[in-house]
Structures are given as C-alpha cells and as structure tokens.
mmCIF file with all atom_site columns, C-alpha atoms in Angstrom:
data_model
loop_
_atom_site.group_PDB
_atom_site.id
_atom_site.type_symbol
_atom_site.label_atom_id
_atom_site.label_alt_id
_atom_site.label_comp_id
_atom_site.label_asym_id
_atom_site.label_entity_id
_atom_site.label_seq_id
_atom_site.pdbx_PDB_ins_code
_atom_site.Cartn_x
_atom_site.Cartn_y
_atom_site.Cartn_z
_atom_site.occupancy
_atom_site.B_iso_or_equiv
_atom_site.pdbx_formal_charge
_atom_site.auth_seq_id
_atom_site.auth_comp_id
_atom_site.auth_asym_id
_atom_site.auth_atom_id
_atom_site.pdbx_PDB_model_num
ATOM 1   C CA . UNK A 1 1   ? 0.000   0.000   0.000  1.00 0.00 ? 1034 UNK A CA 1
ATOM 2   C CA . UNK A 1 2   ? 2.839   2.386   0.896  1.00 0.00 ? 1035 UNK A CA 1
ATOM 3   C CA . UNK A 1 3   ? 6.417   2.039   -0.368 1.00 0.00 ? 1036 UNK A CA 1
ATOM 4   C CA . UNK A 1 4   ? 9.080   4.483   0.770  1.00 0.00 ? 1037 UNK A CA 1
ATOM 5   C CA . UNK A 1 5   ? 12.322  4.081   -1.099 1.00 0.00 ? 1038 UNK A CA 1
ATOM 6   C CA . UNK A 1 6   ? 15.617  5.609   0.045  1.00 0.00 ? 1039 UNK A CA 1
ATOM 7   C CA . UNK A 1 7   ? 14.372  9.092   0.982  1.00 0.00 ? 1040 UNK A CA 1
ATOM 8   C CA . UNK A 1 8   ? 16.520  11.934  2.298  1.00 0.00 ? 1041 UNK A CA 1
ATOM 9   C CA . UNK A 1 9   ? 14.827  14.897  3.980  1.00 0.00 ? 1042 UNK A CA 1
ATOM 10  C CA . UNK A 1 10  ? 16.507  18.123  5.079  1.00 0.00 ? 1043 UNK A CA 1
ATOM 11  C CA . UNK A 1 11  ? 15.591  21.102  7.258  1.00 0.00 ? 1044 UNK A CA 1
ATOM 12  C CA . UNK A 1 12  ? 17.810  23.721  5.632  1.00 0.00 ? 1045 UNK A CA 1
ATOM 13  C CA . UNK A 1 13  ? 21.315  22.221  5.810  1.00 0.00 ? 1046 UNK A CA 1
ATOM 14  C CA . UNK A 1 14  ? 20.420  19.702  8.507  1.00 0.00 ? 1047 UNK A CA 1
ATOM 15  C CA . UNK A 1 15  ? 19.624  16.202  7.275  1.00 0.00 ? 1048 UNK A CA 1
ATOM 16  C CA . UNK A 1 16  ? 16.682  14.773  9.251  1.00 0.00 ? 1049 UNK A CA 1
ATOM 17  C CA . UNK A 1 17  ? 16.135  11.514  7.335  1.00 0.00 ? 1050 UNK A CA 1
ATOM 18  C CA . UNK A 1 18  ? 18.940  9.485   5.779  1.00 0.00 ? 1051 UNK A CA 1
ATOM 19  C CA . UNK A 1 19  ? 18.072  6.895   3.144  1.00 0.00 ? 1052 UNK A CA 1
ATOM 20  C CA . UNK A 1 20  ? 14.818  5.732   4.746  1.00 0.00 ? 1053 UNK A CA 1
ATOM 21  C CA . UNK A 1 21  ? 13.084  2.757   3.111  1.00 0.00 ? 1054 UNK A CA 1
ATOM 22  C CA . UNK A 1 22  ? 9.998   1.019   4.484  1.00 0.00 ? 1055 UNK A CA 1
ATOM 23  C CA . UNK A 1 23  ? 6.716   -0.455  3.369  1.00 0.00 ? 1056 UNK A CA 1
ATOM 24  C CA . UNK A 1 24  ? 3.212   -0.854  4.742  1.00 0.00 ? 1057 UNK A CA 1
ATOM 25  C CA . UNK A 1 25  ? 0.980   -3.612  3.395  1.00 0.00 ? 1058 UNK A CA 1
ATOM 26  C CA . UNK A 1 26  ? -2.792  -3.346  3.193  1.00 0.00 ? 1059 UNK A CA 1
ATOM 27  C CA . UNK A 1 27  ? -4.511  -4.335  6.448  1.00 0.00 ? 1060 UNK A CA 1
ATOM 28  C CA . UNK A 1 28  ? -1.421  -3.971  8.654  1.00 0.00 ? 1061 UNK A CA 1
ATOM 29  C CA . UNK A 1 29  ? -0.645  -1.919  11.710 1.00 0.00 ? 1062 UNK A CA 1
ATOM 30  C CA . UNK A 1 30  ? 2.997   -0.910  11.330 1.00 0.00 ? 1063 UNK A CA 1
ATOM 31  C CA . UNK A 1 31  ? 4.709   1.046   14.072 1.00 0.00 ? 1064 UNK A CA 1
ATOM 32  C CA . UNK A 1 32  ? 7.774   3.284   14.047 1.00 0.00 ? 1065 UNK A CA 1
ATOM 33  C CA . UNK A 1 33  ? 9.511   3.557   17.404 1.00 0.00 ? 1066 UNK A CA 1
ATOM 34  C CA . UNK A 1 34  ? 12.447  5.718   18.388 1.00 0.00 ? 1067 UNK A CA 1
ATOM 35  C CA . UNK A 1 35  ? 13.603  8.410   20.775 1.00 0.00 ? 1068 UNK A CA 1
ATOM 36  C CA . UNK A 1 36  ? 12.702  12.084  20.521 1.00 0.00 ? 1069 UNK A CA 1
ATOM 37  C CA . UNK A 1 37  ? 14.463  13.688  17.554 1.00 0.00 ? 1070 UNK A CA 1
ATOM 38  C CA . UNK A 1 38  ? 14.915  10.380  15.700 1.00 0.00 ? 1071 UNK A CA 1
ATOM 39  C CA . UNK A 1 39  ? 12.951  11.708  12.694 1.00 0.00 ? 1072 UNK A CA 1
ATOM 40  C CA . UNK A 1 40  ? 9.609   9.956   13.227 1.00 0.00 ? 1073 UNK A CA 1
ATOM 41  C CA . UNK A 1 41  ? 7.376   13.041  12.850 1.00 0.00 ? 1074 UNK A CA 1
ATOM 42  C CA . UNK A 1 42  ? 9.475   14.256  9.911  1.00 0.00 ? 1075 UNK A CA 1
ATOM 43  C CA . UNK A 1 43  ? 8.812   10.982  8.113  1.00 0.00 ? 1076 UNK A CA 1
ATOM 44  C CA . UNK A 1 44  ? 5.044   11.251  8.624  1.00 0.00 ? 1077 UNK A CA 1
ATOM 45  C CA . UNK A 1 45  ? 5.020   14.878  7.451  1.00 0.00 ? 1078 UNK A CA 1
ATOM 46  C CA . UNK A 1 46  ? 6.934   13.823  4.325  1.00 0.00 ? 1079 UNK A CA 1
ATOM 47  C CA . UNK A 1 47  ? 4.466   11.017  3.585  1.00 0.00 ? 1080 UNK A CA 1
ATOM 48  C CA . UNK A 1 48  ? 1.492   13.362  3.902  1.00 0.00 ? 1081 UNK A CA 1
ATOM 49  C CA . UNK A 1 49  ? 2.998   16.065  1.676  1.00 0.00 ? 1082 UNK A CA 1
ATOM 50  C CA . UNK A 1 50  ? 3.892   18.652  4.327  1.00 0.00 ? 1083 UNK A CA 1
ATOM 51  C CA . UNK A 1 51  ? 7.616   18.181  3.591  1.00 0.00 ? 1084 UNK A CA 1
ATOM 52  C CA . UNK A 1 52  ? 9.366   17.226  0.344  1.00 0.00 ? 1085 UNK A CA 1
ATOM 53  C CA . UNK A 1 53  ? 12.148  14.646  0.154  1.00 0.00 ? 1086 UNK A CA 1
ATOM 54  C CA . UNK A 1 54  ? 15.371  15.798  -1.488 1.00 0.00 ? 1087 UNK A CA 1
ATOM 55  C CA . UNK A 1 55  ? 15.969  12.289  -2.834 1.00 0.00 ? 1088 UNK A CA 1
ATOM 56  C CA . UNK A 1 56  ? 14.084  8.997   -3.092 1.00 0.00 ? 1089 UNK A CA 1
ATOM 57  C CA . UNK A 1 57  ? 10.450  8.143   -3.801 1.00 0.00 ? 1090 UNK A CA 1
ATOM 58  C CA . UNK A 1 58  ? 7.145   7.542   -1.989 1.00 0.00 ? 1091 UNK A CA 1
ATOM 59  C CA . UNK A 1 59  ? 4.439   5.396   -3.595 1.00 0.00 ? 1092 UNK A CA 1
ATOM 60  C CA . UNK A 1 60  ? 0.916   5.066   -2.273 1.00 0.00 ? 1093 UNK A CA 1
ATOM 61  C CA . UNK A 1 61  ? -1.407  2.534   -3.938 1.00 0.00 ? 1094 UNK A CA 1
ATOM 62  C CA . UNK A 1 62  ? 1.042   2.265   -6.821 1.00 0.00 ? 1095 UNK A CA 1
ATOM 63  C CA . UNK A 1 63  ? 1.213   6.016   -7.594 1.00 0.00 ? 1096 UNK A CA 1
ATOM 64  C CA . UNK A 1 64  ? 4.042   8.419   -6.745 1.00 0.00 ? 1097 UNK A CA 1
ATOM 65  C CA . UNK A 1 65  ? 2.977   10.946  -4.095 1.00 0.00 ? 1098 UNK A CA 1
ATOM 66  C CA . UNK A 1 66  ? 6.304   12.568  -3.141 1.00 0.00 ? 1099 UNK A CA 1
ATOM 67  C CA . UNK A 1 67  ? 6.050   16.294  -3.824 1.00 0.00 ? 1100 UNK A CA 1
ATOM 68  C CA . UNK A 1 68  ? 2.261   16.165  -4.303 1.00 0.00 ? 1101 UNK A CA 1
ATOM 69  C CA . UNK A 1 69  ? 0.140   18.727  -2.394 1.00 0.00 ? 1102 UNK A CA 1
ATOM 70  C CA . UNK A 1 70  ? -1.205  17.506  0.956  1.00 0.00 ? 1103 UNK A CA 1
ATOM 71  C CA . UNK A 1 71  ? -4.863  17.854  -0.115 1.00 0.00 ? 1104 UNK A CA 1
ATOM 72  C CA . UNK A 1 72  ? -4.252  15.577  -3.141 1.00 0.00 ? 1105 UNK A CA 1
ATOM 73  C CA . UNK A 1 73  ? -2.812  12.940  -0.810 1.00 0.00 ? 1106 UNK A CA 1
ATOM 74  C CA . UNK A 1 74  ? -5.798  13.206  1.569  1.00 0.00 ? 1107 UNK A CA 1
ATOM 75  C CA . UNK A 1 75  ? -8.188  12.875  -1.381 1.00 0.00 ? 1108 UNK A CA 1
ATOM 76  C CA . UNK A 1 76  ? -6.367  9.673   -2.415 1.00 0.00 ? 1109 UNK A CA 1
ATOM 77  C CA . UNK A 1 77  ? -7.293  8.166   0.972  1.00 0.00 ? 1110 UNK A CA 1
ATOM 78  C CA . UNK A 1 78  ? -4.365  8.904   3.271  1.00 0.00 ? 1111 UNK A CA 1
ATOM 79  C CA . UNK A 1 79  ? -5.136  10.770  6.532  1.00 0.00 ? 1112 UNK A CA 1
ATOM 80  C CA . UNK A 1 80  ? -2.667  12.182  9.054  1.00 0.00 ? 1113 UNK A CA 1
ATOM 81  C CA . UNK A 1 81  ? -3.389  12.514  12.798 1.00 0.00 ? 1114 UNK A CA 1
ATOM 82  C CA . UNK A 1 82  ? -0.720  15.062  13.801 1.00 0.00 ? 1115 UNK A CA 1
ATOM 83  C CA . UNK A 1 83  ? 1.318   15.191  16.982 1.00 0.00 ? 1116 UNK A CA 1
ATOM 84  C CA . UNK A 1 84  ? -0.284  17.459  19.577 1.00 0.00 ? 1117 UNK A CA 1
ATOM 85  C CA . UNK A 1 85  ? -3.833  16.863  18.276 1.00 0.00 ? 1118 UNK A CA 1
ATOM 86  C CA . UNK A 1 86  ? -4.156  20.245  16.454 1.00 0.00 ? 1119 UNK A CA 1
ATOM 87  C CA . UNK A 1 87  ? -7.912  20.525  16.849 1.00 0.00 ? 1120 UNK A CA 1
ATOM 88  C CA . UNK A 1 88  ? -9.593  23.820  15.920 1.00 0.00 ? 1121 UNK A CA 1
ATOM 89  C CA . UNK A 1 89  ? -10.229 25.038  19.452 1.00 0.00 ? 1122 UNK A CA 1
ATOM 90  C CA . UNK A 1 90  ? -12.773 27.770  18.640 1.00 0.00 ? 1123 UNK A CA 1
ATOM 91  C CA . UNK A 1 91  ? -14.968 25.324  16.703 1.00 0.00 ? 1124 UNK A CA 1
ATOM 92  C CA . UNK A 1 92  ? -17.308 22.720  18.166 1.00 0.00 ? 1125 UNK A CA 1
ATOM 93  C CA . UNK A 1 93  ? -16.555 18.998  18.227 1.00 0.00 ? 1126 UNK A CA 1
ATOM 94  C CA . UNK A 1 94  ? -19.089 18.430  15.456 1.00 0.00 ? 1127 UNK A CA 1
ATOM 95  C CA . UNK A 1 95  ? -17.657 21.234  13.282 1.00 0.00 ? 1128 UNK A CA 1
ATOM 96  C CA . UNK A 1 96  ? -14.160 19.754  13.654 1.00 0.00 ? 1129 UNK A CA 1
ATOM 97  C CA . UNK A 1 97  ? -15.460 16.358  12.524 1.00 0.00 ? 1130 UNK A CA 1
ATOM 98  C CA . UNK A 1 98  ? -17.354 17.829  9.578  1.00 0.00 ? 1131 UNK A CA 1
ATOM 99  C CA . UNK A 1 99  ? -14.183 19.637  8.539  1.00 0.00 ? 1132 UNK A CA 1
ATOM 100 C CA . UNK A 1 100 ? -12.482 16.232  8.267  1.00 0.00 ? 1133 UNK A CA 1
ATOM 101 C CA . UNK A 1 101 ? -14.843 15.469  5.366  1.00 0.00 ? 1134 UNK A CA 1
ATOM 102 C CA . UNK A 1 102 ? -14.191 18.764  3.522  1.00 0.00 ? 1135 UNK A CA 1
ATOM 103 C CA . UNK A 1 103 ? -12.970 17.018  0.337  1.00 0.00 ? 1136 UNK A CA 1
ATOM 104 C CA . UNK A 1 104 ? -16.038 14.762  0.171  1.00 0.00 ? 1137 UNK A CA 1
ATOM 105 C CA . UNK A 1 105 ? -19.457 15.538  -1.294 1.00 0.00 ? 1138 UNK A CA 1
ATOM 106 C CA . UNK A 1 106 ? -21.323 12.289  -0.558 1.00 0.00 ? 1139 UNK A CA 1
ATOM 107 C CA . UNK A 1 107 ? -23.666 13.819  2.041  1.00 0.00 ? 1140 UNK A CA 1
ATOM 108 C CA . UNK A 1 108 ? -25.479 10.667  3.107  1.00 0.00 ? 1141 UNK A CA 1
ATOM 109 C CA . UNK A 1 109 ? -22.218 8.724   3.539  1.00 0.00 ? 1142 UNK A CA 1
ATOM 110 C CA . UNK A 1 110 ? -20.718 11.633  5.507  1.00 0.00 ? 1143 UNK A CA 1
ATOM 111 C CA . UNK A 1 111 ? -23.709 11.541  7.878  1.00 0.00 ? 1144 UNK A CA 1
ATOM 112 C CA . UNK A 1 112 ? -23.296 7.780   8.278  1.00 0.00 ? 1145 UNK A CA 1
ATOM 113 C CA . UNK A 1 113 ? -19.544 8.158   8.987  1.00 0.00 ? 1146 UNK A CA 1
ATOM 114 C CA . UNK A 1 114 ? -20.231 10.907  11.535 1.00 0.00 ? 1147 UNK A CA 1
ATOM 115 C CA . UNK A 1 115 ? -22.593 8.546   13.387 1.00 0.00 ? 1148 UNK A CA 1
ATOM 116 C CA . UNK A 1 116 ? -19.935 5.818   13.218 1.00 0.00 ? 1149 UNK A CA 1
ATOM 117 C CA . UNK A 1 117 ? -17.319 8.153   14.732 1.00 0.00 ? 1150 UNK A CA 1
ATOM 118 C CA . UNK A 1 118 ? -19.783 8.864   17.560 1.00 0.00 ? 1151 UNK A CA 1
ATOM 119 C CA . UNK A 1 119 ? -20.181 5.087   18.047 1.00 0.00 ? 1152 UNK A CA 1
ATOM 120 C CA . UNK A 1 120 ? -16.391 4.679   18.275 1.00 0.00 ? 1153 UNK A CA 1
ATOM 121 C CA . UNK A 1 121 ? -16.040 7.696   20.579 1.00 0.00 ? 1154 UNK A CA 1
ATOM 122 C CA . UNK A 1 122 ? -19.234 8.052   22.687 1.00 0.00 ? 1155 UNK A CA 1
ATOM 123 C CA . UNK A 1 123 ? -17.532 10.875  24.635 1.00 0.00 ? 1156 UNK A CA 1
ATOM 124 C CA . UNK A 1 124 ? -17.519 12.987  21.457 1.00 0.00 ? 1157 UNK A CA 1
ATOM 125 C CA . UNK A 1 125 ? -21.253 12.451  21.028 1.00 0.00 ? 1158 UNK A CA 1
ATOM 126 C CA . UNK A 1 126 ? -21.804 13.769  24.563 1.00 0.00 ? 1159 UNK A CA 1
ATOM 127 C CA . UNK A 1 127 ? -19.704 16.836  23.726 1.00 0.00 ? 1160 UNK A CA 1
ATOM 128 C CA . UNK A 1 128 ? -20.697 17.366  20.079 1.00 0.00 ? 1161 UNK A CA 1
ATOM 129 C CA . UNK A 1 129 ? -21.778 21.022  20.637 1.00 0.00 ? 1162 UNK A CA 1
ATOM 130 C CA . UNK A 1 130 ? -18.881 21.846  22.976 1.00 0.00 ? 1163 UNK A CA 1
ATOM 131 C CA . UNK A 1 131 ? -15.932 23.998  21.847 1.00 0.00 ? 1164 UNK A CA 1
ATOM 132 C CA . UNK A 1 132 ? -12.953 21.729  21.144 1.00 0.00 ? 1165 UNK A CA 1
ATOM 133 C CA . UNK A 1 133 ? -10.575 23.919  23.129 1.00 0.00 ? 1166 UNK A CA 1
ATOM 134 C CA . UNK A 1 134 ? -12.470 23.022  26.323 1.00 0.00 ? 1167 UNK A CA 1
ATOM 135 C CA . UNK A 1 135 ? -11.935 19.259  25.933 1.00 0.00 ? 1168 UNK A CA 1
ATOM 136 C CA . UNK A 1 136 ? -9.402  17.247  27.941 1.00 0.00 ? 1169 UNK A CA 1
ATOM 137 C CA . UNK A 1 137 ? -6.222  16.010  26.206 1.00 0.00 ? 1170 UNK A CA 1
ATOM 138 C CA . UNK A 1 138 ? -7.675  12.526  25.788 1.00 0.00 ? 1171 UNK A CA 1
ATOM 139 C CA . UNK A 1 139 ? -10.908 13.880  24.307 1.00 0.00 ? 1172 UNK A CA 1
ATOM 140 C CA . UNK A 1 140 ? -8.937  16.061  21.889 1.00 0.00 ? 1173 UNK A CA 1
ATOM 141 C CA . UNK A 1 141 ? -6.969  12.979  20.795 1.00 0.00 ? 1174 UNK A CA 1
ATOM 142 C CA . UNK A 1 142 ? -10.240 11.166  20.140 1.00 0.00 ? 1175 UNK A CA 1
ATOM 143 C CA . UNK A 1 143 ? -11.416 14.179  18.141 1.00 0.00 ? 1176 UNK A CA 1
ATOM 144 C CA . UNK A 1 144 ? -8.217  14.286  16.067 1.00 0.00 ? 1177 UNK A CA 1
ATOM 145 C CA . UNK A 1 145 ? -8.636  10.584  15.267 1.00 0.00 ? 1178 UNK A CA 1
ATOM 146 C CA . UNK A 1 146 ? -12.333 10.994  14.499 1.00 0.00 ? 1179 UNK A CA 1
ATOM 147 C CA . UNK A 1 147 ? -11.626 13.964  12.230 1.00 0.00 ? 1180 UNK A CA 1
ATOM 148 C CA . UNK A 1 148 ? -9.063  11.909  10.271 1.00 0.00 ? 1181 UNK A CA 1
ATOM 149 C CA . UNK A 1 149 ? -11.572 9.053   9.912  1.00 0.00 ? 1182 UNK A CA 1
ATOM 150 C CA . UNK A 1 150 ? -14.139 11.484  8.452  1.00 0.00 ? 1183 UNK A CA 1
ATOM 151 C CA . UNK A 1 151 ? -11.917 11.758  5.349  1.00 0.00 ? 1184 UNK A CA 1
ATOM 152 C CA . UNK A 1 152 ? -12.696 8.034   4.790  1.00 0.00 ? 1185 UNK A CA 1
ATOM 153 C CA . UNK A 1 153 ? -9.029  6.984   4.643  1.00 0.00 ? 1186 UNK A CA 1
ATOM 154 C CA . UNK A 1 154 ? -7.657  3.679   3.418  1.00 0.00 ? 1187 UNK A CA 1
ATOM 155 C CA . UNK A 1 155 ? -4.413  4.432   5.310  1.00 0.00 ? 1188 UNK A CA 1
ATOM 156 C CA . UNK A 1 156 ? -4.197  6.491   8.486  1.00 0.00 ? 1189 UNK A CA 1
ATOM 157 C CA . UNK A 1 157 ? -0.874  7.718   9.855  1.00 0.00 ? 1190 UNK A CA 1
ATOM 158 C CA . UNK A 1 158 ? -0.789  8.680   13.526 1.00 0.00 ? 1191 UNK A CA 1
ATOM 159 C CA . UNK A 1 159 ? 1.827   10.721  15.340 1.00 0.00 ? 1192 UNK A CA 1
ATOM 160 C CA . UNK A 1 160 ? 2.187   10.019  19.094 1.00 0.00 ? 1193 UNK A CA 1
ATOM 161 C CA . UNK A 1 161 ? -1.506  9.359   19.869 1.00 0.00 ? 1194 UNK A CA 1
ATOM 162 C CA . UNK A 1 162 ? -0.752  8.482   23.509 1.00 0.00 ? 1195 UNK A CA 1
ATOM 163 C CA . UNK A 1 163 ? 1.368   11.550  24.316 1.00 0.00 ? 1196 UNK A CA 1
ATOM 164 C CA . UNK A 1 164 ? 0.442   13.191  27.605 1.00 0.00 ? 1197 UNK A CA 1
ATOM 165 C CA . UNK A 1 165 ? -2.517  10.908  28.290 1.00 0.00 ? 1198 UNK A CA 1
ATOM 166 C CA . UNK A 1 166 ? -3.437  9.039   31.466 1.00 0.00 ? 1199 UNK A CA 1
ATOM 167 C CA . UNK A 1 167 ? -2.781  5.249   31.332 1.00 0.00 ? 1200 UNK A CA 1
ATOM 168 C CA . UNK A 1 168 ? -6.500  4.360   31.143 1.00 0.00 ? 1201 UNK A CA 1
ATOM 169 C CA . UNK A 1 169 ? -7.012  6.758   28.210 1.00 0.00 ? 1202 UNK A CA 1
ATOM 170 C CA . UNK A 1 170 ? -3.904  5.340   26.473 1.00 0.00 ? 1203 UNK A CA 1
ATOM 171 C CA . UNK A 1 171 ? -5.425  1.843   26.670 1.00 0.00 ? 1204 UNK A CA 1
ATOM 172 C CA . UNK A 1 172 ? -8.697  3.186   25.271 1.00 0.00 ? 1205 UNK A CA 1
ATOM 173 C CA . UNK A 1 173 ? -6.960  4.930   22.343 1.00 0.00 ? 1206 UNK A CA 1
ATOM 174 C CA . UNK A 1 174 ? -5.025  1.762   21.434 1.00 0.00 ? 1207 UNK A CA 1
ATOM 175 C CA . UNK A 1 175 ? -8.207  -0.336  21.615 1.00 0.00 ? 1208 UNK A CA 1
ATOM 176 C CA . UNK A 1 176 ? -9.781  2.047   19.105 1.00 0.00 ? 1209 UNK A CA 1
ATOM 177 C CA . UNK A 1 177 ? -6.710  1.859   16.827 1.00 0.00 ? 1210 UNK A CA 1
ATOM 178 C CA . UNK A 1 178 ? -7.130  -1.936  16.758 1.00 0.00 ? 1211 UNK A CA 1
ATOM 179 C CA . UNK A 1 179 ? -10.865 -1.595  16.122 1.00 0.00 ? 1212 UNK A CA 1
ATOM 180 C CA . UNK A 1 180 ? -10.359 0.834   13.222 1.00 0.00 ? 1213 UNK A CA 1
ATOM 181 C CA . UNK A 1 181 ? -7.768  -1.534  11.734 1.00 0.00 ? 1214 UNK A CA 1
ATOM 182 C CA . UNK A 1 182 ? -10.169 -4.490  11.977 1.00 0.00 ? 1215 UNK A CA 1
ATOM 183 C CA . UNK A 1 183 ? -12.723 -2.398  10.064 1.00 0.00 ? 1216 UNK A CA 1
ATOM 184 C CA . UNK A 1 184 ? -10.300 -2.276  7.142  1.00 0.00 ? 1217 UNK A CA 1
ATOM 185 C CA . UNK A 1 185 ? -8.157  0.839   7.690  1.00 0.00 ? 1218 UNK A CA 1
ATOM 186 C CA . UNK A 1 186 ? -4.397  0.283   7.434  1.00 0.00 ? 1219 UNK A CA 1
ATOM 187 C CA . UNK A 1 187 ? -2.389  2.081   10.145 1.00 0.00 ? 1220 UNK A CA 1
ATOM 188 C CA . UNK A 1 188 ? 1.138   3.521   10.300 1.00 0.00 ? 1221 UNK A CA 1
ATOM 189 C CA . UNK A 1 189 ? 1.773   4.508   13.900 1.00 0.00 ? 1222 UNK A CA 1
ATOM 190 C CA . UNK A 1 190 ? 4.549   6.645   15.366 1.00 0.00 ? 1223 UNK A CA 1
ATOM 191 C CA . UNK A 1 191 ? 4.738   6.137   19.099 1.00 0.00 ? 1224 UNK A CA 1
ATOM 192 C CA . UNK A 1 192 ? 7.139   6.711   21.986 1.00 0.00 ? 1225 UNK A CA 1
ATOM 193 C CA . UNK A 1 193 ? 5.213   4.232   24.137 1.00 0.00 ? 1226 UNK A CA 1
ATOM 194 C CA . UNK A 1 194 ? 6.995   1.296   22.500 1.00 0.00 ? 1227 UNK A CA 1
ATOM 195 C CA . UNK A 1 195 ? 5.377   -1.264  24.794 1.00 0.00 ? 1228 UNK A CA 1
ATOM 196 C CA . UNK A 1 196 ? 1.831   -0.316  23.729 1.00 0.00 ? 1229 UNK A CA 1
ATOM 197 C CA . UNK A 1 197 ? 2.774   0.194   20.074 1.00 0.00 ? 1230 UNK A CA 1
ATOM 198 C CA . UNK A 1 198 ? 4.399   -3.236  19.770 1.00 0.00 ? 1231 UNK A CA 1
ATOM 199 C CA . UNK A 1 199 ? 1.441   -4.871  21.521 1.00 0.00 ? 1232 UNK A CA 1
ATOM 200 C CA . UNK A 1 200 ? -0.961  -3.811  18.715 1.00 0.00 ? 1233 UNK A CA 1
ATOM 201 C CA . UNK A 1 201 ? 1.351   -3.741  15.660 1.00 0.00 ? 1234 UNK A CA 1
ATOM 202 C CA . UNK A 1 202 ? 2.023   -6.502  13.154 1.00 0.00 ? 1235 UNK A CA 1
ATOM 203 C CA . UNK A 1 203 ? 5.456   -5.169  12.162 1.00 0.00 ? 1236 UNK A CA 1
ATOM 204 C CA . UNK A 1 204 ? 7.799   -2.485  13.434 1.00 0.00 ? 1237 UNK A CA 1
ATOM 205 C CA . UNK A 1 205 ? 10.743  -0.312  12.466 1.00 0.00 ? 1238 UNK A CA 1
ATOM 206 C CA . UNK A 1 206 ? 13.204  1.319   14.867 1.00 0.00 ? 1239 UNK A CA 1
ATOM 207 C CA . UNK A 1 207 ? 14.413  4.772   13.873 1.00 0.00 ? 1240 UNK A CA 1
ATOM 208 C CA . UNK A 1 208 ? 17.581  6.306   15.317 1.00 0.00 ? 1241 UNK A CA 1
ATOM 209 C CA . UNK A 1 209 ? 19.018  9.684   14.260 1.00 0.00 ? 1242 UNK A CA 1
ATOM 210 C CA . UNK A 1 210 ? 17.248  9.631   10.899 1.00 0.00 ? 1243 UNK A CA 1
ATOM 211 C CA . UNK A 1 211 ? 18.064  6.022   9.972  1.00 0.00 ? 1244 UNK A CA 1
ATOM 212 C CA . UNK A 1 212 ? 16.206  2.730   10.292 1.00 0.00 ? 1245 UNK A CA 1
ATOM 213 C CA . UNK A 1 213 ? 18.395  0.509   12.445 1.00 0.00 ? 1246 UNK A CA 1
ATOM 214 C CA . UNK A 1 214 ? 16.081  -2.458  13.085 1.00 0.00 ? 1247 UNK A CA 1
ATOM 215 C CA . UNK A 1 215 ? 13.006  -3.990  11.505 1.00 0.00 ? 1248 UNK A CA 1
ATOM 216 C CA . UNK A 1 216 ? 10.968  -7.134  12.076 1.00 0.00 ? 1249 UNK A CA 1
ATOM 217 C CA . UNK A 1 217 ? 7.663   -8.446  13.334 1.00 0.00 ? 1250 UNK A CA 1
ATOM 218 C CA . UNK A 1 218 ? 6.368   -6.699  16.453 1.00 0.00 ? 1251 UNK A CA 1
ATOM 219 C CA . UNK A 1 219 ? 6.925   -9.931  18.391 1.00 0.00 ? 1252 UNK A CA 1
ATOM 220 C CA . UNK A 1 220 ? 10.570  -10.157 17.253 1.00 0.00 ? 1253 UNK A CA 1
ATOM 221 C CA . UNK A 1 221 ? 11.263  -6.598  18.349 1.00 0.00 ? 1254 UNK A CA 1
ATOM 222 C CA . UNK A 1 222 ? 9.480   -7.124  21.677 1.00 0.00 ? 1255 UNK A CA 1
ATOM 223 C CA . UNK A 1 223 ? 11.863  -10.013 22.322 1.00 0.00 ? 1256 UNK A CA 1
ATOM 224 C CA . UNK A 1 224 ? 14.998  -8.205  21.081 1.00 0.00 ? 1257 UNK A CA 1
ATOM 225 C CA . UNK A 1 225 ? 17.452  -7.455  23.902 1.00 0.00 ? 1258 UNK A CA 1
ATOM 226 C CA . UNK A 1 226 ? 18.496  -4.259  22.116 1.00 0.00 ? 1259 UNK A CA 1
ATOM 227 C CA . UNK A 1 227 ? 14.902  -2.953  21.888 1.00 0.00 ? 1260 UNK A CA 1
ATOM 228 C CA . UNK A 1 228 ? 14.123  -4.020  25.448 1.00 0.00 ? 1261 UNK A CA 1
ATOM 229 C CA . UNK A 1 229 ? 17.124  -2.175  26.811 1.00 0.00 ? 1262 UNK A CA 1
ATOM 230 C CA . UNK A 1 230 ? 16.542  1.001   24.785 1.00 0.00 ? 1263 UNK A CA 1
ATOM 231 C CA . UNK A 1 231 ? 12.740  1.300   24.594 1.00 0.00 ? 1264 UNK A CA 1
ATOM 232 C CA . UNK A 1 232 ? 10.998  -1.128  26.936 1.00 0.00 ? 1265 UNK A CA 1
ATOM 233 C CA . UNK A 1 233 ? 12.705  -0.202  30.170 1.00 0.00 ? 1266 UNK A CA 1
ATOM 234 C CA . UNK A 1 234 ? 14.730  -3.402  30.164 1.00 0.00 ? 1267 UNK A CA 1
ATOM 235 C CA . UNK A 1 235 ? 11.562  -5.490  30.758 1.00 0.00 ? 1268 UNK A CA 1
#
C-alpha cells in the first residue's frame, strides 16, 4: 500500500532523514519507534505532503505521491493525525469532525460516517456542541482521530496518539486503533510508548538519528534485547 524508497529529507542544511526505506501492506498496523528527535514526525510529514524529500520516492497505492500537495494525498485516501492533536479550538466537536470530510461531497455517507465516529467515541457524542478547546487532552486525541476518519481513509498515519494521556485513556486509544484496523483501515503509527505500540502492531521499524536501524515483526522486536534495553525499560 505504501512504499518508501531511500528518501533523504533536510531542514535547511540539517539532514533529518537518511536513506529511509519502508513499506506498509494493506490491512497492517505498522509502528515506528524511536527516541525524541529520531525523525519519526518528519517521516510522517513527508508522507502526507507537508515536507518534500530531497531524494528517493514515496508510492501510495502504486502512484508516486512525493512532492504532491497535501490535499491531493488526503483525497487519495491517506489521513494524518498530527502530533499534539491540532484541533480547531474555537470550533465545536461536530464542526471539527465535519471539517475532516471537507474534500467529500457524498452527504449521506458523511452523515453515516459521523454517526460511526460517535459510536467509536461516545464521549464525542456527549460533547458534540462543545468547543474543542475546552476538551481534555484525551478527548482532543479522540477528536483528532475521528476527524481523520471522516476523510474516509484507506491508510491512516498517527503521530504520538498516547502523548500526555493518562494510562487508562492510552489503553482506550489503542483499543480504538485496533478496532479501526479491523474495520479495514491500514495504520502507520509513530509512538514513543513502545510497549503499547508493539502490543498492537504486526510489524515495526526502529528509527535512530534519521536512519532505520532495526526492523521485524512486532513480536521479534518485543523479544529483542536491544529494543528491550533502549525502549521497553529493560523489561
């Protein structure tokens, strides 16, 4: 579904990604783990068209998308849940969700998807008329995920969905990620909580200082001494 081949990405003269290659197959949950500053968010921004690679290629569903405008990539069925939620705080929950469907014109299907988002996130239904800026961090994360789902994506890329959330809310968010995946949405997940990410993923990549240093099934990486020592607290 997604093939990234040997991409280099720079911020000015600083190279953030160095020859990154990875792939995501349809139906998978693939996770990228790594420390702060490893280049995880940069990679997601490059996939979704917010940054352009200096070298290499990105293919989504067999078509090149590197250098394409972000809205073209969303329209092709790839949604990005950004780090830090980025909800529109002076708009209601419902308005935020409707905005997620701004490239669609199938009104009846949009209504159906809105109801489905409310089924996935009952808390959002309770707060549908509330201003998004007044929500808790966990509720805003639910809203960011719901908004991305309103674009009807085939592939959803998520940046640190558990950041700053209470343990119970983290569990809830990961349950929903699994549920969305079972409904047919492929997921590429960037996450600092390596333990949770590896517990839901099928495969994983480890990113260090802009390079992929390890890859394998989630189970293999969970059992790797190197990964345990660096990311799983030595468990």
